[in-house]
Short mmCIF file of C-alpha atoms in Angstrom, two decimals:
data_model
loop_
_atom_site.label_atom_id
_atom_site.label_comp_id
_atom_site.label_asym_id
_atom_site.label_seq_id
_atom_site.Cartn_x
_atom_site.Cartn_y
_atom_site.Cartn_z
CA MET A 788 27.70 16.79 -8.64
CA CYS A 789 26.48 13.22 -8.66
CA GLY A 790 24.77 11.12 -11.29
CA HIS A 791 24.34 12.24 -14.89
CA PHE A 792 23.01 15.78 -14.39
CA ARG A 793 24.95 18.55 -16.08
CA GLY A 794 24.63 22.33 -16.09
CA LYS A 795 21.72 24.63 -15.42
CA TRP A 796 18.13 24.61 -16.56
CA SER A 797 17.85 25.23 -20.28
CA SER A 798 15.02 25.52 -22.76
CA THR A 799 15.66 21.87 -23.62
CA SER A 800 13.32 19.67 -21.59
CA ASN A 801 14.99 17.92 -18.69
CA TYR A 802 12.45 15.19 -19.32
CA ASN A 803 14.41 14.31 -22.47
CA GLN A 804 17.64 14.31 -20.46
CA TYR A 805 16.22 11.90 -17.89
CA GLN A 806 14.61 9.75 -20.59
CA SER A 807 17.95 9.47 -22.44
CA GLU A 808 19.59 8.37 -19.22
CA ILE A 809 16.84 5.82 -18.65
CA ASP A 810 17.18 4.48 -22.19
CA GLN A 811 20.96 4.12 -21.91
CA THR A 812 20.98 2.47 -18.49
CA GLY A 813 18.09 0.16 -19.32
CA GLN A 814 19.90 -1.25 -22.32
CA SER A 815 22.93 -2.20 -20.22
CA ILE A 816 21.09 -4.14 -17.48
CA LYS A 817 20.98 -7.93 -17.62
CA TYR A 818 17.81 -9.66 -16.45
CA SER A 819 17.97 -11.91 -13.41
CA PRO A 820 16.41 -15.39 -13.60
CA GLY A 821 13.54 -14.24 -11.36
CA VAL A 822 12.78 -11.26 -13.57
CA ASN A 823 12.93 -13.43 -16.68
CA GLU A 824 10.36 -15.82 -15.21
CA TYR A 825 8.05 -13.00 -14.13
CA ASP A 826 8.30 -11.37 -17.54
CA ARG A 827 7.57 -14.67 -19.28
CA ILE A 828 4.48 -15.35 -17.20
CA CYS A 829 3.13 -11.80 -17.53
CA ARG A 830 4.23 -11.48 -21.17
CA VAL A 831 6.18 -8.29 -20.51
CA ASP A 832 7.32 -6.47 -23.62
CA PRO A 833 11.18 -6.51 -23.71
CA THR A 834 11.36 -2.83 -24.64
CA THR A 835 9.17 -1.88 -21.67
CA ARG A 836 11.35 -4.02 -19.41
CA GLN A 837 14.47 -2.19 -20.60
CA LEU A 838 12.86 1.17 -19.88
CA VAL A 839 11.72 0.11 -16.41
CA ASP A 840 15.19 -1.21 -15.63
CA GLY A 841 16.49 2.20 -16.68
CA TYR A 842 14.23 3.86 -14.12
CA ALA A 843 15.48 1.43 -11.49
CA GLN A 844 19.08 2.36 -12.30
CA LEU A 845 18.21 6.08 -12.12
CA VAL A 846 16.78 5.52 -8.62
CA ILE A 847 19.76 3.45 -7.49
CA ASP A 848 22.27 5.99 -8.81
CA ARG A 849 20.59 8.86 -6.96
CA VAL A 850 20.26 6.93 -3.71
CA ASP A 851 23.95 5.98 -3.91
CA CYS A 852 24.67 9.72 -4.11
CA GLY A 853 22.76 10.49 -0.92
CA TRP A 854 19.27 11.17 -2.29
CA THR A 855 16.26 9.82 -0.41
CA CYS A 856 13.61 7.70 -2.12
CA HIS A 857 9.94 7.62 -1.13
CA LEU A 858 7.02 5.65 -2.50
CA MET A 859 3.89 7.79 -2.87
CA THR A 860 0.37 6.45 -3.47
CA PHE A 861 -2.36 8.68 -4.91
CA PRO A 862 -5.92 7.28 -4.68
CA PHE A 863 -8.49 9.53 -6.34
CA SER A 864 -12.14 10.41 -6.03
CA GLN A 865 -14.34 9.36 -8.94
CA LEU A 866 -13.34 11.42 -11.99
CA PRO A 867 -15.52 11.99 -15.08
CA GLY A 868 -14.74 10.98 -18.64
CA PRO A 869 -13.03 8.14 -20.52
CA ARG A 870 -9.80 6.55 -19.28
CA GLY A 871 -7.55 8.95 -21.23
CA ALA A 872 -9.21 11.99 -19.69
CA VAL A 873 -9.08 10.43 -16.22
CA ILE A 874 -5.37 9.67 -16.53
CA GLN A 875 -4.68 13.23 -17.68
CA ALA A 876 -6.64 14.65 -14.72
CA MET A 877 -4.61 12.46 -12.37
CA LYS A 878 -1.36 13.64 -13.97
CA ASP A 879 -2.50 17.24 -13.52
CA GLU A 880 -2.90 16.58 -9.80
CA LEU A 881 0.58 15.05 -9.59
CA HIS A 882 1.89 18.17 -11.37
CA ARG A 883 0.21 20.32 -8.73
CA VAL A 884 1.63 18.28 -5.84
CA TYR A 885 5.14 18.34 -7.31
CA SER A 886 5.14 22.04 -8.14
CA THR A 887 4.09 22.79 -4.56
CA PHE A 888 6.67 20.45 -3.07
CA VAL A 889 9.57 21.75 -5.18
CA THR A 890 9.19 25.25 -3.72
CA ARG A 891 9.57 23.73 -0.24
CA THR A 892 12.81 21.99 -1.16
CA ASN A 893 14.49 24.80 -3.10
CA ARG A 894 14.09 28.56 -2.71
CA LYS A 895 14.61 29.29 -6.41
CA PRO A 896 13.61 26.21 -8.43
CA ARG A 897 13.39 28.16 -11.68
CA THR A 898 17.13 28.91 -11.64
CA ALA A 899 18.36 25.86 -9.74
CA SER A 900 20.68 23.26 -11.22
CA PRO A 901 18.80 20.01 -12.05
CA ASP A 902 20.74 18.08 -9.40
CA GLU A 903 19.26 20.41 -6.76
CA LEU A 904 15.63 19.54 -7.54
CA PRO A 905 13.58 16.47 -6.60
CA ILE A 906 12.53 13.97 -9.24
CA LEU A 907 9.04 12.48 -9.36
CA ILE A 908 8.40 9.34 -11.40
CA GLY A 909 4.62 8.92 -11.60
CA THR A 910 3.15 5.60 -12.76
CA ALA A 911 -0.46 4.61 -13.40
CA ASP A 912 -1.65 1.51 -11.58
CA LEU A 913 -4.82 -0.59 -11.53
CA GLN A 914 -6.15 -1.98 -8.29
CA VAL A 915 -6.55 -5.72 -7.96
CA TYR A 916 -10.21 -6.17 -7.15
CA LYS A 917 -11.26 -8.04 -4.02
CA ARG A 918 -14.40 -10.09 -3.56
CA ASP A 919 -14.89 -8.70 -0.07
CA PRO A 920 -17.96 -6.39 -0.27
CA THR A 921 -16.64 -4.38 2.69
CA SER A 922 -13.52 -3.31 0.75
CA SER A 923 -12.72 0.39 0.57
CA PRO A 924 -14.72 2.33 -2.06
CA LEU A 925 -11.36 3.58 -3.38
CA VAL A 926 -10.91 0.12 -4.88
CA VAL A 927 -13.75 0.71 -7.36
CA CYS A 928 -13.25 4.45 -7.98
CA ASN A 929 -12.18 5.07 -11.58
CA GLY A 930 -12.22 1.34 -12.26
CA GLY A 931 -9.43 0.88 -9.71
CA LEU A 932 -7.12 3.31 -11.56
CA HIS A 933 -4.75 5.35 -9.39
CA PHE A 934 -1.12 6.53 -9.41
CA HIS A 935 2.09 5.72 -7.60
CA GLY A 936 5.03 8.06 -7.40
CA LEU A 937 8.71 7.46 -6.73
CA LEU A 938 9.97 10.69 -5.20
CA LEU A 939 13.73 11.27 -5.17
CA VAL A 940 14.92 14.18 -3.02
CA PRO A 941 18.52 15.48 -3.16
CA PRO A 942 20.58 15.88 0.02
CA THR A 943 20.70 19.66 -0.60
CA SER A 944 16.96 19.99 0.10
CA ARG A 945 15.94 22.83 2.42
CA LEU A 946 13.48 20.54 4.23
CA GLU A 947 14.29 20.40 7.93
CA ILE A 948 12.20 17.29 8.64
CA PRO A 949 11.91 13.91 6.90
CA VAL A 950 9.94 13.95 3.65
CA GLU A 951 7.20 11.68 5.00
CA ASP A 952 6.72 13.97 8.02
CA HIS A 953 6.50 17.01 5.74
CA PHE A 954 3.68 15.48 3.71
CA ARG A 955 1.88 14.27 6.83
CA ASP A 956 2.06 17.69 8.48
CA ASN A 957 0.90 19.45 5.29
CA GLN A 958 -1.65 16.90 4.09
CA ASP A 959 -4.44 19.44 3.54
CA MET A 960 -2.24 21.63 1.35
CA TYR A 961 -1.23 18.73 -0.87
CA LEU A 962 -4.72 17.27 -1.17
CA GLY A 963 -5.93 20.62 -2.47
CA LYS A 964 -9.28 22.36 -2.16
CA ARG A 965 -11.06 20.13 -4.67
CA ARG A 966 -9.93 16.96 -2.90
CA LEU A 967 -9.52 15.04 -6.16
CA ILE A 968 -6.79 13.13 -4.34
CA ARG A 969 -8.53 11.35 -1.48
CA GLU A 970 -5.43 10.76 0.61
CA LEU A 971 -1.68 10.78 0.17
CA ASP A 972 0.47 7.98 1.49
CA VAL A 973 4.24 8.64 1.56
CA ARG A 974 6.68 6.00 2.79
CA PRO A 975 10.49 5.92 2.75
CA VAL A 976 12.17 3.23 0.66
CA THR A 977 15.40 2.08 2.27
CA GLU A 978 16.21 -1.11 0.33
CA THR A 979 15.22 -3.35 -2.61
CA HIS A 980 14.79 -0.34 -4.88
CA GLU A 981 14.54 -2.56 -7.96
CA ARG A 982 11.53 -4.34 -6.46
CA VAL A 983 9.87 -1.07 -5.54
CA VAL A 984 10.30 0.18 -9.11
CA ASP A 985 8.81 -3.05 -10.44
CA TYR A 986 5.91 -2.69 -7.99
CA ALA A 987 5.21 0.88 -9.11
CA PHE A 988 5.40 -0.14 -12.79
CA LYS A 989 3.55 -3.48 -12.51
CA THR A 990 0.43 -2.36 -14.40
CA ILE A 991 2.55 -0.88 -17.19
CA LEU A 992 4.79 -3.96 -17.30
CA ARG A 993 1.72 -6.14 -17.74
CA GLY A 994 0.40 -3.92 -20.53
CA ARG A 995 -2.83 -2.99 -18.75
CA VAL A 996 -1.93 0.70 -19.22
CA SER A 997 0.38 1.74 -22.05
CA TYR A 998 3.83 3.07 -21.23
CA ASP A 999 3.18 6.38 -23.02
CA ASP A 1000 -0.11 6.96 -21.19
CA GLY A 1001 0.97 5.75 -17.77
CA ILE A 1002 4.23 7.65 -17.13
CA LEU A 1003 4.80 11.14 -15.75
CA LEU A 1004 8.41 12.26 -15.22
CA LEU A 1005 9.10 15.55 -13.40
CA PRO A 1006 10.67 18.08 -13.53
CA ARG A 1007 10.54 18.93 -17.19
CA ALA A 1008 11.90 22.33 -18.26
CA HIS A 1009 12.34 25.47 -16.17
CA ASP A 1010 10.08 27.50 -18.44
CA GLU A 1011 7.22 25.18 -17.44
CA LEU A 1012 7.44 26.41 -13.85
CA ALA A 1013 4.64 28.92 -13.69
CA PRO A 1014 4.24 31.44 -10.86
CA ALA A 1015 1.32 31.19 -8.49
CA ARG A 1016 -1.87 32.26 -10.23
CA LYS A 1017 -5.38 33.16 -9.18
CA SER A 1018 -8.39 30.95 -9.64
CA GLU A 1019 -11.68 32.09 -11.12
CA THR A 1020 -12.81 32.98 -7.61
CA GLY A 1021 -9.77 35.20 -7.10
CA SER A 1022 -8.05 32.99 -4.51
CA LEU A 1023 -4.35 32.26 -4.85
CA MET A 1024 -3.67 28.80 -6.29
CA ASP A 1025 -0.62 26.64 -5.82
CA PRO A 1026 2.03 27.04 -8.53
CA VAL A 1027 1.50 24.54 -11.34
CA PHE A 1028 3.36 23.27 -14.37
CA THR A 1029 1.95 24.55 -17.62
CA ARG A 1030 1.84 22.27 -20.61
#
C-alpha cells in the first residue's frame, strides 16, 4: 500500500481521513519565494495556503506511488438560484460523475480498500471575463462560476484505456440526460503538479469563493455509495452519493 491510506472502508468518513492528511502535510511545507510573492499580491490567507499546499502534497504522494493525475473542467449551463444553491447543484453533478466513474475503475467500490479507489478534488472557480463580445456564452453562465477537478486514479484501476480516452468515449454518459454540464474536458497532468493545484484553487486562494463552499473531496464514506435508483419517470439513473 502506498501513501497514508489504511484499512478498509469504515463508517468513519474517508473525507476526514483525507482532510487530516491535508492538514498535516500542509503545515510542514515551506513557501517558495515565488509563492510568497503571489500570496502577498493576492492577499492569500495563510491558513488557506497551508490547506492548498496539503492538497498539492496529497497529489504528489499519489503520483509518486504510480497514480495518474488528470485535470477536469466542468462548465455548466445556466443554473437557477443564489450562488450557494448553484454551487450545491454543481457539486451534485460532480458527485454523479464520480459515482459513475468509480464503478468503471473498481468492480466492488463499496467494499474496496480506500487505496483502490480514485480521488476527486473538486474546486469552484470563477471565469476571468473578456471584453471580446464573441467570447463563449459559457463565460457568462452562472456569473462565470464553474468547477475544476483533480482526478487521481490508482494503478489498480480496471480501466483498459487512458482516463482521458475513457471520458471522451463516454462523454454522453457523463454529461447526463439533463445536460447541466455543458462539456467535460479531461487532460493528463504529467508535471508541475504544485502549479496545477494552485491553478485549480486560484479562486479559493484569492478569497472569491470561500474554502468551505468551494471544495468537494471524494470519496467520502462507503455507506454514502447508493445503488442505482429509478427516476420519477421510471428510468434507471446513474448511482449517486447520498448526503
